[in-house]
Structures are given as structure tokens and as C-alpha cells.
Amino acid sequence: MRRTVLFLTTIALVLGLAPRPALARGFPQTLAAQRAVGALAGAGAVVRPGFPVGYLGVSWISGSRPAVRFLHGSRWSRWTRVEFDDLPSIDGRRYSALVPGGDASAYQLRGSDRGVEATAINTTDGPRPWVVGLGTGQTAGASLSQPGVISRTAWGADESYRFDPTGKEVWPPAFYPTQKLIVHHTAGQNDDPDPAATVRAIYYYHAVTRGYGDIGYNFLVDAQGRVYKGRYSGPPGTRDQDTLTGTGALNAGVTAAHTQGYNSGTVGIAILGTYTSVPVPVAARSSLVDFLAWESDRAGLDPQGSSTFVNPVSGVTKFAPNITGHRDWAATECPGGLFYADLPNIRADVAAKLAASGTPPPDAPVGLSASALSSTRVDLSWTDVSTETGYRVERSPDGSTWTAIGITGQDSITYSDSSATENKTYSYRVEATNAGGSSPPSNVATATTPGTPPTQPSGLTATGGKRKVILSWAASSDSGGSGLAGYEVWWSAGGSGGPFSKIATTTATTYTNGGLMRGVTYWYDVVAYDGAGNRSAPSNIVSARAN
């Protein structure tokens, strides 16, 4: 009994000396109410979700974009058509961007649509549970320091949304090297009075309503320039090991859901608001430039360069700038007209930011050689340089106008141009790239692709006549790369072994060789040629005696 008392006393003492975790009020729990509205033919019923409507998301199967209005006190707002949310749809429905409700007590939809559903969301008035501390996540980075990021914990992400009722993670994180940076706008409210609440609403809308299992963007930026961590990037199955960098092991970026068909290997950064006719706020733009510079440095991307994106999951490829807008990848207005028009300036500002950070561009590649292996393929090779993260390959038809045709990864010093055409001389050059920019171009190498000749004529026959021989043959089954131009007729009076000489050209598949000596046997074959002068193999050899 005395030993038991002593043991319990010791445990109590240890617990008393141990540091106690700080308790704090957490963020309000998100309130949400989904309503199956059904078919709309004009105005639908008034919906009162039972809590102030901070945001409303609408989806439909077919029809036009519905309109919505909100009730504040005794006054209804004007009808406003919802904006499309152009993020990927996993269920075939069309979704609106979240519409600010302004804490309305009710909403009403109007339109001509089928299968309409609406989700009212409130992220400010729910119960506030006690929580233990507020972690900030893990940080990592590159030679350029990562700008400050508000962690998921700090903006109030409810990590339970990422798991189904059985505890299984809906969308486990997957990681791939970052190839492209894609900017978006959320098509929501400008000058948002509570951006963290909006981020929580977007999170619920994406993770639960749309079924993603998480927020679709990798990062979000508000009008004041604050950057919010988006998609969870901790190890699969965890809830409290997120990384602020959005990366996992080996500096690979986590796949989000911001650009359908191109999510793996890209980072999606969204600015809260709509920037179709108004510019991005100065503070938000400045933070975006800083963040794009850090991402470019981390991933070794030239912010003013272009390269071929290769989806590491599907294999889909697309040649595009390294910093792009959503509309470069899909039929969408995102990130808004004025925002998109500013992208060239944003790329230049990112490049200037990197240059000021002291990351120098690599040296120029040397020893470039080009060899035409077929009528449509030219193989290139060059000597590797140091400090590069990739190489950009450019081609010119005349040595003065250059077009980028592809890119290779770090230390990869060969490239096959499979888009060449026959009978053409191409000039090539290569530039090395890294986060500091592009090197001067390499030496210029040229190669001339051979032509693809027509197939040889077949079935040649010869019939002797009065001082003549009549020839007939079957046309070439393939006209060659430059188009069939005609046939050459060759003959020999010295036997089937030749020598043969050309006696005529014709576009027909018959030829009469007249003015011959009677009693003499002549031998013939026929060769097809195309518009570039490429010749086929000779046809079969035939003979006939002139009578």
C-alpha cells in the first residue's frame, strides 16, 4: 500500500512538473446546409438554412447559369448570375464560384436549369472548440527564402474534411517534381473583409461539396498580400504534419486540383477575388511575384522560359511558358482579363527578383551537333554544362527566326526532333536554363532531312508493235512526302543488264516508244519521282521486240 501511494505521488509530481499545453479557442466550426433544388423554371422556392449565409455554392446538371438573390432583413438584393468555377469537376456537374451572401437569412435561385443543388456555408458563427496550441507546419526552401505562409492550422482548416466516415483519406497526397506554375483567381469577392473565412469556405466547398477531399489550390493570396497554405502536403494518412512549402520528400510538389488534366507536376496559386476588369491589388501582386520567384528557385524554373510539360501520371504533353494562367490550359476566363494581360510583366518581375537574389544563369552549351536520321527526325547532342536545371531546344527554318520546340531535364544532353519534314534544312541551337534565367545560345548546328520517295511502280508490261514498243504499269501506291510528280522511262538495247538511259518522263501510266528498229529487242524499267525530285526504286524490267 505504501509503495502504491509512493508510485502515484511520483507520477503526480512528474505530471505537475511537465509543461502543460496551452489551450485556446479554435476557429468556428463550419456550418453548412446542402439543398437539392431540382429543376428551375423561373424563380425557385425561398431557402432559409437556419444560420446566416456567408457563402453560397450552386451546381447544376444542365441549363444556363442560375441567378441568385439574398434576403437581408426585409429587403432582397438584386438578382445576380453566378460565375463559373472552372476547377475540375469529378462528377460531371457544373459548379459556380462561391457567392458572398453577406450573412443573409435566406436565398432564392432563378433560372432554367436541371438538377440544381445549393450549399449554404457559414465559417464565422459556428461553435468554437478549445484546441491545444496552433502549430505552423514545417518549412523548407531553396536558395531564395520562402515568403511567409499562413499555415492550414493558422487559417482554421478542419483536417477531418480530408477523411471519410471510416477514417480513410479521401485524396492521399501524391508528389511529383514541379514543372509549371499556374496562376488563378477565385472569381469571388474583391476587397474581402475576412479572407481567412473565405479560405475556410473554399476549403469546405472543394473538400466536401465537390468531393475533392481537400482544397483545390496549392496556395492562395488575399488582397493584402497574405499567402495561405492550400493543399495538405504532409505524409499520406497524417493530420498534423503539413509542410508550408507544399513539398514532400526530394523537393517534389504535392498534386492539387486546380487545372484539369495538368495537376500533377504543377503548382496552382490563386488570388482571392475577380480580376476580369479590375487589376490585382498592389500588395497581392507583390506577394505573388515573391512567391513565384521562390517557387521558380525551388523548382529550378526559368520564369521567362517555356518548356514541354509532361504529365507524370497520364503522359499528356503541352508546350507552355513556365509561369502561365489557367486559361493557357483550359477554356476558361481565369485568371481574369486584366490579370492575364499582366502576366508578361509578372514574369519579368519574377526574373528580376531572382537576378537580384544572386542566382546566375548557366554558361552556354557547346559542341552542338545535328544528324538527320530520317525524313522526319533529327537527333541533337551537346556537351553538358554546370549549374543548369534543364536545356531549351530551339529550331529555325532560315537561321534567323527561332522557335522553342522542347526541353530536356538536368544533365540530359540529347534531344530528338520528331516534328521535322522531309527535304528541309533546319538550324538548331540550345540554351541552358536555371532559376537565374537562360544562358546565351549554343553554336548553331544544321541538318537536312532526306526525302521520302514514292513507292516503285509495279506490273510493268511491254508489247511490241510496228517499229514501236507499248509500255504500261500500275501507279505508285504511295506518292511520297512531296507528292507524286510523274514517271521516268528508262531503256536499254544492250540486254537486261543495261546500261539503261532515261528516254522520257510522263504523268501517265502508259508510254509508247516509237521510231525503233525492226527486229531489235529493247529492255525497259520505270521510276517514279516526287515534287522534290526524290526517286523510287526501279520497277520490274521487261522487254519486247519492235516489228
Coordinates of C-alpha atoms in Angstrom, one line a residue:
M1 CA 0.0 0.0 0.0
R2 CA 2.8 2.4 0.9
R3 CA 4.6 1.5 -2.4
T4 CA 1.4 2.3 -4.4
V5 CA 1.0 5.6 -2.7
L6 CA 4.6 6.4 -3.3
F7 CA 4.3 5.5 -7.0
L8 CA 1.1 7.6 -7.5
T9 CA 2.8 10.5 -5.7
T10 CA 5.8 10.3 -8.1
I11 CA 3.6 10.2 -11.1
A12 CA 1.6 13.3 -9.9
L13 CA 4.9 15.1 -9.2
V14 CA 6.2 14.4 -12.7
L15 CA 2.9 15.5 -14.3
G16 CA 3.0 18.6 -12.2
L17 CA 6.5 19.5 -13.4
A18 CA 5.8 18.7 -17.1
P19 CA 4.9 21.7 -19.3
R20 CA 1.2 21.9 -19.9
P21 CA -0.1 22.5 -23.5
A22 CA -1.7 25.9 -23.9
L23 CA -5.5 25.8 -24.6
A24 CA -7.0 28.3 -26.9
R25 CA -10.3 28.9 -28.6
G26 CA -10.2 27.4 -32.1
F27 CA -11.8 28.7 -35.2
P28 CA -15.6 28.5 -35.6
Q29 CA -16.8 25.2 -36.9
T30 CA -18.1 25.5 -40.4
L31 CA -21.9 25.4 -40.7
A32 CA -23.2 24.1 -44.0
A33 CA -26.6 23.2 -45.4
Q34 CA -27.0 21.5 -48.8
R35 CA -30.3 21.8 -50.6
A36 CA -31.5 19.8 -53.6
V37 CA -33.4 22.4 -55.5
G38 CA -34.2 20.3 -58.5
A39 CA -35.4 21.8 -61.8
L40 CA -35.7 25.6 -62.1
A41 CA -38.2 27.2 -64.5
G42 CA -38.1 30.7 -63.3
A43 CA -37.7 31.5 -59.6
G44 CA -37.4 28.7 -57.1
A45 CA -38.5 28.4 -53.5
V46 CA -37.0 30.7 -50.8
V47 CA -34.5 28.7 -48.8
R48 CA -33.7 29.5 -45.1
P49 CA -30.8 27.4 -44.0
G50 CA -31.1 28.3 -40.3
F51 CA -27.9 30.3 -40.0
P52 CA -26.5 33.4 -41.6
V53 CA -25.4 32.7 -45.2
G54 CA -21.8 33.7 -45.6
Y55 CA -21.3 32.0 -48.9
L56 CA -23.4 30.1 -51.4
G57 CA -22.2 27.5 -53.9
V58 CA -24.5 26.3 -56.7
S59 CA -24.2 23.3 -59.0
W60 CA -26.4 22.0 -61.9
I61 CA -26.5 19.3 -64.4
S62 CA -27.7 21.2 -67.5
G63 CA -29.0 24.6 -68.4
S64 CA -27.8 28.2 -68.2
R65 CA -26.1 29.8 -65.2
P66 CA -28.7 30.3 -62.4
A67 CA -29.1 33.7 -60.8
V68 CA -29.3 34.2 -57.0
R69 CA -30.5 36.8 -54.6
F70 CA -30.2 37.1 -50.8
L71 CA -32.6 38.4 -48.1
H72 CA -31.1 40.9 -45.6
G73 CA -33.7 41.9 -43.0
S74 CA -36.8 42.6 -45.1
R75 CA -35.0 43.6 -48.3
W76 CA -33.9 41.3 -51.1
S77 CA -30.7 42.0 -53.1
R78 CA -30.7 42.2 -56.8
W79 CA -30.6 39.1 -58.9
T80 CA -27.0 38.2 -59.9
R81 CA -26.0 35.3 -62.1
V82 CA -23.4 33.1 -60.6
E83 CA -19.9 32.8 -62.0
F84 CA -18.5 29.5 -63.2
D85 CA -15.9 27.8 -61.0
D86 CA -13.5 26.4 -63.7
L87 CA -11.8 23.9 -61.4
P88 CA -12.0 20.2 -62.4
S89 CA -15.4 18.5 -62.0
I90 CA -15.3 14.9 -60.8
D91 CA -19.0 14.2 -61.1
G92 CA -19.9 15.9 -64.4
R93 CA -21.8 18.8 -62.7
R94 CA -21.2 22.5 -63.4
Y95 CA -20.2 24.4 -60.3
S96 CA -20.4 28.1 -59.5
A97 CA -17.7 30.0 -57.7
L98 CA -18.7 30.8 -54.1
V99 CA -21.1 33.7 -54.0
P100 CA -20.7 36.0 -50.9
G101 CA -24.0 36.0 -49.0
G102 CA -23.3 38.8 -46.6
D103 CA -24.9 36.9 -43.6
A104 CA -28.2 36.7 -45.4
S105 CA -31.1 35.0 -43.7
A106 CA -32.4 33.4 -46.9
Y107 CA -31.6 32.9 -50.6
Q108 CA -33.5 32.2 -53.7
L109 CA -32.4 30.8 -57.1
R110 CA -33.8 31.7 -60.6
G111 CA -33.1 30.2 -64.0
S112 CA -33.8 27.4 -66.4
D113 CA -31.7 24.6 -65.2
R114 CA -31.9 20.9 -64.2
G115 CA -30.5 19.0 -61.3
V116 CA -29.8 22.2 -59.3
E117 CA -28.2 21.9 -55.8
A118 CA -27.1 24.7 -53.5
T119 CA -24.8 24.7 -50.5
A120 CA -25.0 27.5 -47.9
I121 CA -21.8 27.9 -45.9
N122 CA -21.0 29.9 -42.7
T123 CA -17.4 29.9 -41.4
T124 CA -17.8 32.6 -38.7
D125 CA -20.7 31.8 -36.4
G126 CA -20.3 28.1 -35.5
P127 CA -19.2 26.7 -32.1
R128 CA -15.5 27.5 -31.2
P129 CA -14.0 24.4 -29.6
W130 CA -11.0 24.5 -27.2
V131 CA -7.8 23.4 -29.0
V132 CA -4.2 22.7 -28.0
G133 CA -1.9 25.3 -29.4
L134 CA -1.8 26.4 -33.0
G135 CA 1.1 24.8 -35.0
T136 CA 2.6 26.4 -38.1
G137 CA 3.7 23.4 -40.0
Q138 CA 7.2 22.6 -41.3
T139 CA 9.3 24.8 -43.6
A140 CA 11.9 24.0 -46.1
G141 CA 13.2 26.1 -49.0
A142 CA 15.7 27.0 -51.7
S143 CA 18.5 29.5 -52.0
L144 CA 15.8 32.2 -52.0
S145 CA 13.9 32.4 -48.7
Q146 CA 10.3 31.3 -48.9
P147 CA 7.8 34.2 -48.2
G148 CA 5.7 34.0 -45.1
V149 CA 2.8 31.5 -45.4
I150 CA -0.2 31.2 -43.1
S151 CA -0.4 27.5 -42.2
R152 CA -3.6 25.4 -42.5
T153 CA -3.8 25.4 -38.7
A154 CA -3.5 29.1 -38.6
W155 CA -6.3 29.8 -41.0
G156 CA -8.5 27.1 -39.5
A157 CA -8.5 24.1 -41.7
D158 CA -10.6 21.2 -40.3
E159 CA -8.5 18.3 -41.2
S160 CA -11.4 15.9 -40.7
Y161 CA -12.8 17.0 -44.1
R162 CA -9.9 15.1 -45.7
F163 CA -11.2 11.7 -44.3
D164 CA -14.4 9.7 -44.9
P165 CA -16.5 8.4 -42.0
T166 CA -14.4 5.3 -41.8
G167 CA -11.2 7.3 -41.3
K168 CA -9.9 6.7 -44.8
E169 CA -8.2 9.6 -46.5
V170 CA -10.3 10.7 -49.5
W171 CA -7.4 12.0 -51.6
P172 CA -4.0 10.9 -50.3
P173 CA -1.2 13.3 -51.2
A174 CA 1.0 12.4 -54.2
F175 CA 4.2 14.2 -55.0
Y176 CA 6.0 15.0 -58.4
P177 CA 8.7 17.4 -59.4
T178 CA 7.3 20.9 -60.2
Q179 CA 7.3 21.7 -63.9
K180 CA 4.9 24.6 -64.2
L181 CA 3.4 27.4 -62.1
I182 CA -0.2 28.2 -62.9
V183 CA -2.0 31.3 -61.5
H184 CA -5.7 31.6 -60.9
H185 CA -8.3 34.0 -59.4
T186 CA -11.1 32.6 -57.3
A187 CA -13.8 34.6 -59.1
G188 CA -15.2 35.7 -55.7
Q189 CA -15.5 38.9 -53.8
N190 CA -12.9 41.7 -54.1
D191 CA -11.7 43.6 -51.1
D192 CA -12.7 40.6 -48.9
P193 CA -13.3 41.8 -45.3
D194 CA -12.5 38.3 -43.9
P195 CA -10.2 36.4 -46.3
A196 CA -9.4 33.6 -43.8
A197 CA -13.1 32.9 -43.5
T198 CA -13.3 32.8 -47.3
V199 CA -10.4 30.3 -47.5
R200 CA -12.3 28.1 -45.0
A201 CA -15.4 28.3 -47.1
I202 CA -13.5 27.4 -50.3
Y203 CA -11.9 24.5 -48.4
Y204 CA -15.3 23.1 -47.4
Y205 CA -16.8 23.7 -50.8
H206 CA -13.9 21.9 -52.5
A207 CA -13.3 19.1 -50.0
V208 CA -16.9 18.2 -49.1
T209 CA -19.3 19.7 -51.6
R210 CA -17.3 19.0 -54.7
G211 CA -15.8 15.8 -53.3
Y212 CA -12.1 16.6 -53.7
G213 CA -11.2 15.7 -50.2
D214 CA -9.1 18.9 -49.9
I215 CA -8.9 22.4 -51.2
G216 CA -8.1 22.6 -54.9
Y217 CA -5.3 25.2 -54.9
N218 CA -1.8 24.7 -53.6
F219 CA -1.6 28.3 -52.3
L220 CA -4.0 31.3 -52.0
V221 CA -3.2 35.0 -51.7
D222 CA -5.5 37.7 -50.4
A223 CA -5.8 41.4 -51.3
Q224 CA -3.4 42.4 -48.5
G225 CA -0.7 40.1 -49.8
R226 CA -1.1 37.3 -47.2
V227 CA -0.3 33.8 -48.5
Y228 CA -2.4 30.9 -47.3
K229 CA -1.3 27.3 -47.4
G230 CA -3.7 25.3 -49.6
R231 CA -3.5 21.5 -50.4
Y232 CA -2.2 19.4 -47.5
S233 CA 1.3 18.1 -48.2
G234 CA 2.2 16.0 -45.2
P235 CA 2.7 12.3 -45.4
P236 CA -0.4 10.4 -46.6
G237 CA -2.7 9.5 -43.7
T238 CA -1.4 12.2 -41.3
R239 CA -3.4 15.2 -40.0
D240 CA -0.7 17.4 -38.3
Q241 CA 2.4 17.1 -40.4
D242 CA 1.7 19.5 -43.2
T243 CA 4.6 21.3 -44.9
L244 CA 4.4 25.1 -45.6
T245 CA 6.4 24.6 -48.8
G246 CA 3.8 22.3 -50.4
T247 CA 6.5 19.7 -50.9
G248 CA 7.3 16.2 -49.7
A249 CA 10.5 14.2 -50.0
L250 CA 13.1 15.2 -52.6
N251 CA 11.6 18.7 -53.0
A252 CA 8.6 17.2 -55.0
G253 CA 5.4 19.2 -55.1
V254 CA 2.0 17.9 -54.0
T255 CA -0.7 17.3 -56.6
A256 CA -3.7 19.6 -56.2
A257 CA -6.9 20.0 -58.2
H258 CA -6.7 23.4 -59.9
T259 CA -6.2 22.6 -63.7
Q260 CA -7.9 19.5 -65.1
G261 CA -5.5 17.2 -66.8
Y262 CA -2.5 19.1 -65.7
N263 CA -2.5 18.9 -61.9
S264 CA 0.4 16.5 -61.3
G265 CA 3.7 18.4 -61.7
T266 CA 2.2 21.9 -61.4
V267 CA 1.6 24.4 -58.6
G268 CA -1.7 26.3 -58.6
I269 CA -1.7 29.8 -56.9
A270 CA -5.0 31.6 -56.6
I271 CA -5.6 35.3 -55.7
L272 CA -8.9 35.8 -53.9
G273 CA -11.2 37.9 -55.9
T274 CA -12.2 38.6 -59.6
Y275 CA -9.8 40.4 -61.9
T276 CA -11.6 40.5 -65.2
S277 CA -12.0 44.3 -65.3
V278 CA -10.0 45.4 -62.2
P279 CA -6.3 44.9 -61.6
V280 CA -4.8 42.7 -58.9
P281 CA -4.2 44.8 -55.8
V282 CA -0.6 46.0 -55.4
A283 CA 0.0 44.1 -52.2
A284 CA -1.3 40.8 -53.7
R285 CA 0.7 41.2 -56.9
S286 CA 3.9 41.9 -54.9
S287 CA 3.4 38.8 -52.8
L288 CA 2.6 36.8 -55.9
V289 CA 5.8 37.9 -57.5
D290 CA 7.8 37.0 -54.4
F291 CA 6.1 33.6 -54.2
L292 CA 6.6 32.8 -57.8
A293 CA 10.3 33.8 -57.5
W294 CA 10.7 31.4 -54.6
E295 CA 8.8 28.6 -56.4
S296 CA 10.9 29.1 -59.5
D297 CA 14.1 29.0 -57.5
R298 CA 12.9 25.9 -55.6
A299 CA 12.0 24.0 -58.7
G300 CA 14.8 25.4 -61.0
L301 CA 12.4 27.1 -63.4
D302 CA 13.3 29.9 -65.7
P303 CA 10.4 32.4 -65.1
Q304 CA 10.6 33.8 -68.6
G305 CA 11.2 30.5 -70.3
S306 CA 8.9 27.9 -71.9
S307 CA 9.2 24.1 -71.9
T308 CA 7.3 21.0 -72.7
F309 CA 5.2 19.9 -69.7
V310 CA 4.9 16.1 -69.4
N311 CA 2.2 14.9 -67.0
P312 CA 3.9 12.3 -64.9
V313 CA 0.7 10.3 -64.4
S314 CA -1.0 10.4 -67.8
G315 CA 1.9 11.2 -70.1
V316 CA 0.0 14.1 -71.7
T317 CA 2.4 16.8 -73.0
K318 CA 2.0 20.5 -73.6
F319 CA 4.5 23.2 -74.6
A320 CA 3.8 26.3 -72.5
P321 CA 5.5 29.1 -70.5
N322 CA 6.8 28.1 -67.1
I323 CA 4.6 30.7 -65.5
T324 CA 1.1 30.6 -67.0
G325 CA -2.5 31.5 -66.4
H326 CA -5.3 28.9 -66.1
R327 CA -6.7 29.9 -69.5
D328 CA -3.4 28.7 -71.1
W329 CA -4.5 25.1 -70.2
A330 CA -8.3 25.2 -70.5
A331 CA -11.2 27.0 -72.0
T332 CA -11.8 29.5 -69.1
E333 CA -11.6 33.2 -68.4
C334 CA -9.5 32.5 -65.3
P335 CA -7.4 34.4 -64.1
G336 CA -9.4 37.3 -65.5
G337 CA -8.6 39.5 -68.4
L338 CA -6.6 42.2 -66.7
F339 CA -4.7 39.7 -64.5
Y340 CA -3.8 37.6 -67.6
A341 CA -2.7 40.6 -69.6
D342 CA -0.2 41.4 -66.8
L343 CA 1.4 38.0 -66.8
P344 CA 4.3 39.1 -69.1
N345 CA 5.2 41.9 -66.7
I346 CA 4.8 39.5 -63.7
R347 CA 7.3 37.0 -65.4
A348 CA 9.8 39.9 -65.9
D349 CA 9.4 41.0 -62.3
V350 CA 10.0 37.4 -61.1
A351 CA 13.1 37.2 -63.2
A352 CA 14.4 40.5 -61.8
K353 CA 13.7 39.2 -58.3
L354 CA 15.7 36.1 -59.0
A355 CA 18.5 38.0 -60.6
A356 CA 18.7 40.3 -57.6
S357 CA 18.9 37.2 -55.3
G358 CA 22.3 36.3 -56.9
T359 CA 21.3 33.2 -58.8
P360 CA 23.4 33.5 -62.1
P361 CA 22.2 31.9 -65.3
P362 CA 24.3 28.9 -66.6
D363 CA 27.0 29.0 -69.2
A364 CA 26.2 28.5 -72.9
P365 CA 26.2 24.8 -74.1
V366 CA 28.9 23.9 -76.6
G367 CA 29.6 21.2 -79.1
L368 CA 26.0 21.0 -80.5
S369 CA 25.7 18.6 -83.4
A370 CA 22.7 17.6 -85.5
S371 CA 22.1 14.5 -87.5
A372 CA 19.1 13.7 -89.7
L373 CA 18.2 10.1 -89.1
S374 CA 15.1 10.0 -91.3
S375 CA 12.8 12.3 -93.3
T376 CA 11.0 13.4 -90.1
R377 CA 13.7 13.0 -87.3
V378 CA 16.8 15.0 -86.4
D379 CA 18.9 13.9 -83.4
L380 CA 20.8 16.5 -81.4
S381 CA 23.6 16.2 -78.8
W382 CA 25.8 18.6 -77.0
T383 CA 28.2 18.9 -74.0
D384 CA 26.8 19.3 -70.5
V385 CA 27.4 22.5 -68.5
S386 CA 27.3 23.0 -64.8
T387 CA 24.6 24.8 -62.7
E388 CA 21.8 24.1 -65.3
T389 CA 18.5 22.6 -64.4
G390 CA 17.5 21.9 -68.0
Y391 CA 18.0 22.8 -71.6
R392 CA 15.7 24.5 -74.1
V393 CA 16.0 23.4 -77.7
E394 CA 15.2 25.9 -80.5
R395 CA 14.8 25.4 -84.2
S396 CA 14.9 27.8 -87.2
P397 CA 14.0 27.2 -90.9
D398 CA 16.2 30.1 -92.0
G399 CA 18.7 30.7 -89.2
S400 CA 17.1 33.9 -88.1
T401 CA 13.6 33.1 -86.7
W402 CA 13.8 30.8 -83.8
T403 CA 11.1 28.7 -82.1
A404 CA 11.4 26.7 -79.0
I405 CA 10.4 23.1 -79.7
G406 CA 11.2 21.2 -76.5
I407 CA 13.2 20.9 -73.3
T408 CA 15.3 18.3 -71.6
G409 CA 15.9 17.8 -67.9
Q410 CA 19.0 18.4 -65.9
D411 CA 22.2 16.7 -67.3
S412 CA 20.2 15.4 -70.3
I413 CA 22.3 16.3 -73.3
T414 CA 20.4 14.7 -76.2
Y415 CA 17.1 15.6 -77.9
S416 CA 15.2 14.1 -80.9
D417 CA 13.2 16.4 -83.1
S418 CA 10.5 14.2 -84.5
S419 CA 8.4 17.1 -85.9
A420 CA 10.7 17.8 -88.9
T421 CA 9.5 17.4 -92.5
E422 CA 11.3 15.9 -95.5
N423 CA 13.7 17.7 -97.8
K424 CA 14.3 20.6 -95.5
T425 CA 17.3 22.1 -93.9
Y426 CA 16.9 23.1 -90.2
S427 CA 19.1 25.1 -87.9
Y428 CA 19.2 24.3 -84.2
R429 CA 20.6 25.9 -81.1
V430 CA 20.3 25.0 -77.4
E431 CA 20.1 27.2 -74.2
A432 CA 20.8 26.1 -70.7
T433 CA 18.3 27.2 -68.1
N434 CA 18.0 27.6 -64.3
A435 CA 16.2 29.8 -61.8
G436 CA 18.5 32.7 -62.7
G437 CA 17.4 32.6 -66.4
S438 CA 18.7 31.3 -69.7
S439 CA 22.3 31.0 -70.9
P440 CA 23.5 32.5 -74.2
P441 CA 22.7 30.2 -77.1
S442 CA 25.0 27.4 -78.1
N443 CA 26.7 27.1 -81.5
V444 CA 24.2 26.6 -84.4
A445 CA 24.1 23.1 -86.0
T446 CA 22.2 22.3 -89.2
A447 CA 20.8 19.2 -90.7
T448 CA 18.9 18.4 -93.9
T449 CA 16.2 15.8 -93.8
P450 CA 16.1 13.3 -96.7
G451 CA 13.0 13.0 -98.8
T452 CA 10.6 10.1 -98.8
P453 CA 10.4 8.9 -102.4
P454 CA 7.2 7.4 -103.9
T455 CA 6.9 3.7 -104.0
Q456 CA 8.2 2.0 -107.1
P457 CA 5.8 1.4 -110.0
S458 CA 4.7 -2.3 -110.4
G459 CA 3.3 -4.6 -113.0
L460 CA 5.3 -3.1 -116.0
T461 CA 4.5 -4.8 -119.3
A462 CA 5.9 -4.3 -122.8
T463 CA 4.1 -5.1 -126.1
G464 CA 6.0 -4.9 -129.4
G465 CA 4.4 -3.2 -132.4
K466 CA 5.3 -1.8 -135.8
R467 CA 8.7 -0.1 -135.1
K468 CA 7.4 0.6 -131.5
V469 CA 7.0 -0.8 -128.0
I470 CA 4.0 0.0 -125.9
L471 CA 4.6 0.1 -122.1
S472 CA 2.0 0.0 -119.3
W473 CA 2.3 -0.1 -115.5
A474 CA 0.5 0.2 -112.2
A475 CA 0.7 3.6 -110.4
S476 CA 2.8 4.0 -107.3
S477 CA 0.8 3.1 -104.2
D478 CA 2.3 6.0 -102.2
S479 CA 3.1 9.4 -103.7
G480 CA 6.0 10.3 -101.4
G481 CA 6.3 13.2 -99.0
S482 CA 6.3 15.9 -101.6
G483 CA 3.6 14.5 -103.9
L484 CA 3.9 12.3 -107.0
A485 CA 5.2 14.4 -109.9
G486 CA 5.5 11.7 -112.6
Y487 CA 7.4 8.8 -114.0
E488 CA 10.7 8.4 -115.8
V489 CA 11.0 5.8 -118.6
W490 CA 14.4 4.1 -118.9
W491 CA 15.6 1.7 -121.7
S492 CA 18.5 -0.4 -122.9
A493 CA 19.2 -2.0 -126.2
G494 CA 22.1 -4.0 -124.9
G495 CA 20.4 -6.6 -122.8
S496 CA 18.6 -6.8 -119.5
G497 CA 21.7 -5.8 -117.6
G498 CA 21.9 -2.4 -119.2
P499 CA 23.3 0.1 -119.3
F500 CA 20.0 1.9 -119.0
S501 CA 19.4 5.5 -120.0
K502 CA 16.3 7.8 -119.5
I503 CA 14.3 8.4 -122.6
A504 CA 11.2 10.1 -121.4
T505 CA 9.1 11.5 -118.5
T506 CA 5.3 11.3 -118.2
T507 CA 2.5 11.7 -115.7
A508 CA 0.5 8.9 -117.3
T509 CA 0.9 5.1 -116.6
T510 CA 1.5 4.3 -120.2
Y511 CA 4.1 5.2 -122.8
T512 CA 4.7 4.4 -126.4
N513 CA 8.4 4.2 -127.5
G514 CA 8.3 4.8 -131.3
G515 CA 10.8 5.1 -134.1
L516 CA 12.5 1.8 -133.3
M517 CA 14.5 -0.5 -135.5
R518 CA 12.6 -3.6 -136.6
G519 CA 13.8 -6.9 -135.2
V520 CA 15.6 -5.4 -132.3
T521 CA 14.7 -6.3 -128.7
Y522 CA 14.6 -3.5 -126.1
W523 CA 14.6 -3.6 -122.3
Y524 CA 12.7 -1.1 -120.1
D525 CA 12.0 -0.1 -116.5
V526 CA 10.1 2.8 -114.9
V527 CA 11.0 5.1 -111.9
A528 CA 8.5 7.3 -110.0
Y529 CA 9.6 10.7 -108.7
D530 CA 8.0 13.3 -106.4
G531 CA 7.9 17.1 -106.4
A532 CA 11.2 17.4 -104.5
G533 CA 13.0 15.1 -107.0
N534 CA 13.1 12.0 -104.9
R535 CA 13.1 8.9 -107.0
S536 CA 11.7 5.5 -106.2
A537 CA 13.4 2.2 -106.9
P538 CA 13.0 1.0 -110.5
S539 CA 10.1 -1.2 -111.4
N540 CA 10.5 -4.7 -112.8
I541 CA 12.4 -5.0 -116.1
V542 CA 10.6 -6.0 -119.2
S543 CA 11.5 -6.5 -122.8
A544 CA 9.8 -6.5 -126.3
R545 CA 10.9 -6.7 -129.9
A546 CA 9.9 -4.0 -132.3
N547 CA 8.2 -5.4 -135.5

